[in-house]
Tab-separated table of C-alpha atoms in Angstrom:
chain	number	residue	atom	x	y	z
L	1	MET	CA	0.014	0.011	-0.020
L	2	ALA	CA	1.269	3.457	-0.897
L	3	ARG	CA	2.028	5.991	1.801
L	4	ALA	CA	-0.167	9.020	2.373
L	5	PRO	CA	1.054	12.190	0.703
L	6	ALA	CA	3.248	14.652	2.714
L	7	GLY	CA	1.568	17.764	1.307
L	8	PRO	CA	-1.694	18.818	-0.328
L	9	VAL	CA	-2.876	16.500	-3.070
L	10	PRO	CA	-3.505	18.136	-6.450
L	11	VAL	CA	-7.098	17.603	-7.630
L	12	VAL	CA	-9.069	18.300	-10.762
L	13	VAL	CA	-12.839	18.727	-10.772
L	14	MET	CA	-14.715	17.333	-13.784
L	15	GLY	CA	-18.305	18.471	-14.213
L	16	LEU	CA	-19.315	21.923	-13.042
L	17	GLY	CA	-23.010	21.491	-12.465
L	18	PHE	CA	-24.364	22.303	-9.002
L	19	ILE	CA	-22.625	19.408	-7.255
L	20	GLY	CA	-19.390	19.877	-9.164
L	21	GLN	CA	-19.317	23.533	-8.093
L	22	GLU	CA	-19.878	22.425	-4.480
L	23	ILE	CA	-17.016	20.017	-4.837
L	24	ALA	CA	-14.765	22.759	-6.195
L	25	LYS	CA	-15.693	25.032	-3.217
L	26	ALA	CA	-14.995	22.247	-0.787
L	27	ALA	CA	-11.621	21.566	-2.407
L	28	LEU	CA	-10.734	25.254	-2.091
L	29	SER	CA	-11.461	25.224	1.644
L	30	SER	CA	-9.543	22.010	2.354
L	31	PRO	CA	-5.877	22.133	3.490
L	32	GLU	CA	-5.452	18.536	2.280
L	33	VAL	CA	-5.926	19.205	-1.472
L	34	GLU	CA	-4.872	21.796	-4.020
L	35	LEU	CA	-7.335	22.536	-6.846
L	36	ILE	CA	-5.324	22.711	-10.050
L	37	GLY	CA	-7.900	22.268	-12.769
L	38	ALA	CA	-11.552	22.232	-13.763
L	39	VAL	CA	-13.117	20.408	-16.731
L	40	ASP	CA	-16.500	20.850	-18.379
L	41	THR	CA	-17.440	20.595	-22.048
L	42	HIS	CA	-20.374	23.004	-21.876
L	43	ALA	CA	-19.726	25.918	-24.308
L	44	SER	CA	-20.884	28.502	-21.788
L	45	LEU	CA	-18.197	27.409	-19.299
L	46	VAL	CA	-15.134	26.573	-21.354
L	47	GLY	CA	-12.487	29.279	-21.126
L	48	ARG	CA	-14.064	31.071	-18.156
L	49	PRO	CA	-12.066	31.663	-14.948
L	50	LEU	CA	-13.137	29.178	-12.304
L	51	GLY	CA	-13.727	32.060	-9.829
L	52	ASP	CA	-16.214	33.542	-12.262
L	53	VAL	CA	-18.112	30.204	-12.459
L	54	LEU	CA	-18.125	29.740	-8.674
L	55	GLY	CA	-18.948	33.362	-7.899
L	56	GLY	CA	-16.070	33.756	-5.437
L	57	PRO	CA	-12.295	33.643	-4.956
L	58	ALA	CA	-10.501	30.860	-6.732
L	59	PRO	CA	-7.016	30.086	-7.978
L	60	ARG	CA	-5.998	31.267	-11.463
L	61	VAL	CA	-7.627	28.284	-13.107
L	62	LYS	CA	-9.696	28.403	-16.284
L	63	VAL	CA	-12.314	25.838	-17.217
L	64	VAL	CA	-11.026	23.575	-20.014
L	65	ASP	CA	-12.708	20.913	-22.070
L	66	SER	CA	-10.333	18.010	-21.499
L	67	LEU	CA	-8.525	16.254	-18.696
L	68	GLU	CA	-5.254	16.425	-20.534
L	69	LYS	CA	-5.409	20.237	-20.579
L	70	ALA	CA	-6.466	20.414	-16.916
L	71	VAL	CA	-3.699	18.126	-15.633
L	72	GLY	CA	-0.908	19.417	-17.872
L	73	ARG	CA	2.443	18.142	-16.496
L	74	ARG	CA	1.369	17.885	-12.903
L	75	LYS	CA	1.937	14.507	-11.354
L	76	GLY	CA	-0.059	12.763	-8.661
L	77	ALA	CA	-3.446	14.485	-9.353
L	78	VAL	CA	-6.725	12.959	-8.295
L	79	LEU	CA	-9.892	13.375	-10.344
L	80	LEU	CA	-13.065	14.516	-8.512
L	81	HIS	CA	-15.688	13.392	-11.050
L	82	ALA	CA	-19.285	14.632	-11.084
L	83	THR	CA	-20.926	14.299	-14.472
L	84	GLY	CA	-23.625	11.634	-14.226
L	85	SER	CA	-25.466	9.029	-12.187
L	86	ARG	CA	-25.574	6.112	-14.598
L	87	LEU	CA	-22.361	4.133	-15.072
L	88	PRO	CA	-22.695	3.392	-18.841
L	89	GLN	CA	-23.040	7.129	-19.513
L	90	VAL	CA	-19.769	8.039	-17.792
L	91	MET	CA	-17.757	4.916	-18.523
L	92	GLU	CA	-15.580	6.450	-21.259
L	93	GLN	CA	-14.757	9.441	-19.024
L	94	LEU	CA	-13.647	7.144	-16.251
L	95	LEU	CA	-11.514	4.921	-18.536
L	96	ALA	CA	-9.927	8.078	-20.021
L	97	ALA	CA	-8.951	9.273	-16.574
L	98	LEU	CA	-7.492	5.925	-15.637
L	99	LYS	CA	-5.501	5.825	-18.889
L	100	LEU	CA	-3.935	9.137	-17.820
L	101	GLY	CA	-2.931	7.531	-14.534
L	102	LEU	CA	-5.376	9.501	-12.380
L	103	PRO	CA	-7.011	8.050	-9.277
L	104	VAL	CA	-10.756	8.772	-9.498
L	105	VAL	CA	-13.457	9.407	-6.907
L	106	SER	CA	-16.832	9.926	-8.559
L	107	THR	CA	-20.347	10.902	-7.564
L	108	CYS	CA	-21.687	8.376	-10.101
L	109	GLU	CA	-24.210	6.462	-7.908
L	110	GLU	CA	-23.988	3.221	-9.890
L	111	LEU	CA	-20.221	3.212	-9.407
L	112	ALA	CA	-20.726	2.810	-5.662
L	113	PHE	CA	-21.301	-0.948	-6.177
L	114	PRO	CA	-21.255	-1.640	-9.934
L	115	TYR	CA	-20.903	-5.387	-9.536
L	116	LEU	CA	-24.631	-5.505	-8.830
L	117	LYS	CA	-25.856	-4.262	-12.217
L	118	TYR	CA	-22.775	-4.033	-14.444
L	119	PRO	CA	-20.310	-6.784	-13.526
L	120	GLU	CA	-18.572	-6.604	-16.942
L	121	LEU	CA	-18.081	-2.792	-16.690
L	122	ALA	CA	-16.886	-3.260	-13.108
L	123	ASP	CA	-14.257	-5.746	-14.206
L	124	LYS	CA	-13.178	-3.474	-17.031
L	125	LEU	CA	-12.672	-0.578	-14.628
L	126	ASP	CA	-10.892	-2.746	-12.097
L	127	GLN	CA	-8.443	-3.985	-14.753
L	128	ALA	CA	-7.838	-0.509	-16.116
L	129	ALA	CA	-7.166	0.851	-12.651
L	130	GLN	CA	-4.783	-1.960	-11.801
L	131	ARG	CA	-2.890	-1.438	-15.020
L	132	ALA	CA	-2.493	2.238	-14.163
L	133	GLU	CA	-1.698	1.308	-10.502
L	134	VAL	CA	-4.362	3.726	-9.159
L	135	SER	CA	-7.736	3.448	-7.413
L	136	ILE	CA	-11.250	4.285	-8.582
L	137	LEU	CA	-14.171	4.789	-6.216
L	138	GLY	CA	-17.839	5.752	-6.310
L	139	ALA	CA	-18.701	7.870	-3.258
L	140	GLY	CA	-21.078	10.511	-1.876
L	141	VAL	CA	-23.525	10.876	0.889
L	142	ASN	CA	-26.117	8.538	-0.523
L	143	PRO	CA	-24.863	6.102	-1.719
L	144	GLY	CA	-21.484	6.269	-0.058
L	145	PHE	CA	-22.179	7.161	3.533
L	146	VAL	CA	-25.503	7.398	5.396
L	147	LEU	CA	-27.255	4.284	4.079
L	148	ASP	CA	-24.225	1.995	3.696
L	149	ARG	CA	-20.807	2.996	5.061
L	150	LEU	CA	-22.223	4.455	8.301
L	151	VAL	CA	-24.430	1.391	8.696
L	152	ALA	CA	-21.476	-0.971	8.254
L	153	THR	CA	-19.400	1.068	10.693
L	154	ALA	CA	-22.166	0.977	13.334
L	155	GLY	CA	-22.456	-2.788	12.880
L	156	GLN	CA	-18.864	-3.241	13.981
L	157	VAL	CA	-19.888	-2.922	17.630
L	158	CYS	CA	-22.570	-5.622	17.355
L	159	GLY	CA	-22.576	-9.340	17.349
L	160	PRO	CA	-23.979	-11.270	14.365
L	161	VAL	CA	-26.559	-9.081	12.666
L	162	ARG	CA	-30.053	-10.450	12.079
L	163	ARG	CA	-31.572	-7.426	10.337
L	164	ALA	CA	-30.932	-3.798	9.643
L	165	THR	CA	-33.502	-1.071	8.991
L	166	VAL	CA	-32.300	2.339	7.788
L	167	THR	CA	-34.497	5.416	7.296
L	168	ARG	CA	-33.606	8.671	5.649
L	169	VAL	CA	-36.132	11.559	5.546
L	170	VAL	CA	-35.261	14.730	3.640
L	171	ASP	CA	-37.339	17.920	3.372
L	172	ALA	CA	-36.730	18.731	-0.256
L	173	ARG	CA	-37.385	22.407	0.421
L	174	THR	CA	-33.869	22.608	1.851
L	175	ARG	CA	-32.322	21.259	-1.326
L	176	ARG	CA	-31.703	22.610	-4.801
L	177	GLU	CA	-34.568	23.012	-7.330
L	178	ALA	CA	-33.168	20.247	-9.538
L	179	LEU	CA	-33.582	17.744	-6.720
L	180	GLN	CA	-37.087	18.969	-5.993
L	181	ARG	CA	-37.971	18.305	-9.662
L	182	LYS	CA	-36.107	14.978	-9.599
L	183	VAL	CA	-38.388	13.601	-6.865
L	184	GLY	CA	-41.515	14.630	-8.731
L	185	ALA	CA	-42.629	17.665	-6.708
L	186	GLY	CA	-45.540	19.396	-8.435
L	187	LEU	CA	-46.495	16.539	-10.715
L	188	THR	CA	-49.772	14.657	-10.971
L	189	GLU	CA	-49.814	11.000	-9.966
L	190	GLU	CA	-49.994	9.966	-13.661
L	191	GLU	CA	-47.027	12.131	-14.602
L	192	PHE	CA	-45.089	10.771	-11.631
L	193	PHE	CA	-45.418	7.103	-12.677
L	194	GLU	CA	-44.729	7.905	-16.316
L	195	LEU	CA	-41.371	9.284	-15.299
L	196	VAL	CA	-40.669	6.414	-12.911
L	197	ASP	CA	-41.376	3.933	-15.711
L	198	GLY	CA	-38.962	5.867	-17.972
L	199	GLU	CA	-36.258	5.832	-15.259
L	200	GLN	CA	-36.323	9.624	-15.251
L	201	LEU	CA	-37.472	10.057	-11.648
L	202	GLY	CA	-36.302	8.595	-8.390
L	203	HIS	CA	-33.069	8.209	-6.473
L	204	VAL	CA	-30.304	6.346	-8.292
L	205	GLY	CA	-28.124	4.216	-6.049
L	206	LEU	CA	-30.457	2.973	-3.334
L	207	VAL	CA	-30.092	-0.698	-4.328
L	208	GLU	CA	-26.311	-0.215	-4.436
L	209	SER	CA	-26.480	1.157	-0.886
L	210	ALA	CA	-28.502	-1.894	0.213
L	211	ALA	CA	-25.892	-4.233	-1.279
L	212	LEU	CA	-23.073	-2.326	0.375
L	213	ALA	CA	-24.850	-2.256	3.719
L	214	ALA	CA	-25.409	-6.040	3.508
L	215	LEU	CA	-21.813	-6.660	2.558
L	216	GLY	CA	-20.517	-4.482	5.411
L	217	LEU	CA	-22.790	-6.148	7.961
L	218	GLY	CA	-21.819	-9.712	6.852
L	219	LEU	CA	-25.274	-10.459	5.427
L	220	ASP	CA	-25.615	-12.651	2.380
L	221	CYS	CA	-28.546	-11.152	0.430
L	222	ASP	CA	-29.408	-12.982	-2.730
L	223	ASP	CA	-32.213	-10.715	-3.988
L	224	TYR	CA	-33.235	-7.061	-3.777
L	225	GLU	CA	-36.741	-5.636	-4.244
L	226	GLU	CA	-37.166	-1.912	-4.945
L	227	GLU	CA	-40.293	0.230	-4.891
L	228	VAL	CA	-41.018	3.885	-5.631
L	229	ALA	CA	-44.230	5.651	-4.634
L	230	PRO	CA	-45.422	9.274	-4.632
L	231	VAL	CA	-45.935	11.365	-1.496
L	232	PHE	CA	-48.867	13.751	-1.911
L	233	ALA	CA	-49.267	17.306	-0.560
L	234	GLU	CA	-52.056	17.452	2.036
L	235	GLU	CA	-52.073	21.252	1.723
L	236	ASP	CA	-50.311	23.844	-0.367
L	237	ILE	CA	-46.583	23.635	0.401
L	238	LEU	CA	-44.499	26.822	0.319
L	239	GLY	CA	-40.844	27.457	0.950
L	240	GLY	CA	-39.233	25.579	-1.906
L	241	ALA	CA	-38.272	26.828	-5.336
L	242	PHE	CA	-41.939	26.684	-6.248
L	243	THR	CA	-45.329	26.101	-4.604
L	244	VAL	CA	-46.695	22.573	-4.539
L	245	LYS	CA	-50.534	22.621	-4.677
L	246	LYS	CA	-52.659	20.459	-2.433
L	247	GLY	CA	-53.236	17.046	-4.017
L	248	ARG	CA	-50.174	17.185	-6.181
L	249	VAL	CA	-47.064	15.093	-5.691
L	250	ALA	CA	-44.810	16.550	-2.994
L	251	GLY	CA	-41.984	14.032	-3.474
L	252	MET	CA	-41.279	10.356	-3.315
L	253	PHE	CA	-40.935	7.356	-0.994
L	254	GLN	CA	-38.466	4.800	-2.197
L	255	SER	CA	-37.457	1.535	-0.547
L	256	VAL	CA	-35.189	-1.402	-1.154
L	257	VAL	CA	-35.438	-4.697	0.705
L	258	GLY	CA	-32.496	-7.119	0.702
L	259	LEU	CA	-33.545	-10.736	1.015
L	260	GLU	CA	-31.707	-13.959	2.043
L	261	ASP	CA	-33.665	-17.096	1.115
L	262	GLY	CA	-36.839	-15.013	1.116
L	263	GLN	CA	-36.182	-13.485	4.552
L	264	GLU	CA	-35.780	-9.721	4.915
L	265	ARG	CA	-32.284	-8.848	6.158
L	266	VAL	CA	-31.844	-5.245	5.046
L	267	ARG	CA	-34.469	-2.554	4.589
L	268	LEU	CA	-33.630	0.958	3.365
L	269	GLU	CA	-36.413	3.575	3.261
L	270	LEU	CA	-35.842	6.965	1.682
L	271	THR	CA	-38.362	9.784	1.710
L	272	ILE	CA	-37.485	13.019	-0.141
L	273	ALA	CA	-40.478	15.379	-0.236
L	274	MET	CA	-41.339	19.019	0.075
L	275	GLY	CA	-42.386	19.602	3.630
L	276	ALA	CA	-41.382	16.111	4.829
L	277	ASP	CA	-41.962	15.790	8.563
L	278	GLU	CA	-39.103	15.172	11.011
L	279	PRO	CA	-36.085	15.014	8.659
L	280	LYS	CA	-33.581	12.509	10.038
L	281	ASP	CA	-31.283	9.634	9.417
L	282	ARG	CA	-31.990	6.557	11.571
L	283	ILE	CA	-30.130	3.228	11.705
L	284	GLU	CA	-31.575	0.279	13.601
L	285	ILE	CA	-29.517	-2.882	13.846
L	286	ASP	CA	-31.141	-6.051	15.214
L	287	ALA	CA	-28.197	-7.782	16.911
L	288	GLU	CA	-26.662	-8.318	20.351
L	289	PRO	CA	-26.456	-5.642	21.464
L	290	ARG	CA	-29.276	-3.938	19.563
L	291	LEU	CA	-28.144	-0.580	18.235
L	292	VAL	CA	-30.131	2.524	17.249
L	293	LEU	CA	-28.355	5.546	15.828
L	294	GLU	CA	-30.280	8.693	14.861
L	295	ILE	CA	-29.152	11.993	13.356
L	296	PRO	CA	-31.923	14.629	13.908
L	297	GLY	CA	-32.298	16.733	10.761
L	298	GLY	CA	-30.169	14.239	8.772
L	299	VAL	CA	-26.816	14.681	7.119
L	300	ALA	CA	-26.830	17.673	4.733
L	301	GLY	CA	-26.848	16.036	1.250
L	302	ASP	CA	-25.113	18.340	-1.207
L	303	ARG	CA	-22.413	19.784	1.059
L	304	ALA	CA	-21.787	16.327	2.539
L	305	THR	CA	-21.338	14.782	-0.927
L	306	ALA	CA	-18.777	17.473	-1.831
L	307	ASN	CA	-16.882	16.934	1.436
L	308	VAL	CA	-16.926	13.127	1.010
L	309	LEU	CA	-15.193	13.445	-2.363
L	310	VAL	CA	-12.655	15.977	-1.240
L	311	ASN	CA	-11.818	14.035	1.946
L	312	ALA	CA	-11.481	10.823	-0.065
L	313	ALA	CA	-8.887	12.220	-2.463
L	314	PRO	CA	-5.849	11.947	-0.133
L	315	ARG	CA	-7.044	8.524	1.049
L	316	LEU	CA	-7.022	7.255	-2.560
L	317	THR	CA	-3.350	8.021	-2.913
L	318	ALA	CA	-2.745	5.524	-0.090
L	319	ALA	CA	-5.191	2.870	-1.285
L	320	GLU	CA	-4.724	-0.352	-3.126
L	321	ALA	CA	-4.979	-0.179	-6.909
L	322	GLY	CA	-8.244	-1.216	-8.552
L	323	LEU	CA	-11.965	-0.629	-8.295
L	324	LEU	CA	-12.850	0.010	-4.632
L	325	THR	CA	-16.000	0.498	-2.620
L	326	VAL	CA	-16.321	2.963	0.272
L	327	LEU	CA	-16.036	-0.022	2.591
L	328	GLU	CA	-12.417	-0.399	1.461
L	329	LEU	CA	-11.493	3.256	1.687
L	330	PRO	CA	-8.616	3.796	4.129
L	331	ALA	CA	-9.697	5.323	7.408
L	332	GLY	CA	-9.129	8.902	8.455
L	333	ARG	CA	-10.190	12.306	7.199
């Protein structure tokens, strides 16, 4: 295993949407990394000073349209990748980064545990990373922390686990408008299910979190069942980017159940809705001793995701080569 770096780790941010900008800001505030480049192919961003894009102080970095330009001759840089949720859509970007010898930590939700849906793509990434002698990791707050890594960590103080139930409730009014739209706020019930059927609505990565949680708790789930349902507004809901009328969809309830021989072993329940009551993260582990861990208000999603990626970058430089999960990420900030 490589040693941890002596000084700040150079990082490049790829993808300057809302989350990418949050990652860049988190990198600028971290003493452990040095932001040396920013990549985005959108014509409105290429060539602009990063500080102009972020709306605040930033190093003399301009947004470029390729990793090669962003990295230049700097050695040892880590890519903080935030361009998409679906693994097939970002696969070529990831392979290109590995070919350049860059360790990668990505917000791509399906990269959190790609063996579940894309074993061939997972093997391809693992082999490419090992050839380059670097690591690649899918991370974030969800998947990547609250519903999986934190669950696995909590389970370390328990005896054999019989069952784990994890609940995350998010008031979407506290999040960006894009997320409010993503969970269906303001839609009719018919519109909601049309988008669900087209895989255009819902949280990507919940089943990956369930698989990671099971793995971390030593549970051998052989099947996963996922459901998505609308949450309706019982009255007009104000306070978000737009008003949700009474009777319209306020958000979604999504669940995944991990089964072993037909028996429920892991249950993840995620509610993201405008005006959701009692936002929280709650982990309940049925074991000896029984453990209940609750975070009132819940972990802040967008900022937490940005911090997870930035804090992971120095850890990757000391990690084994290959495709990793957050359960294998070296400990420490």
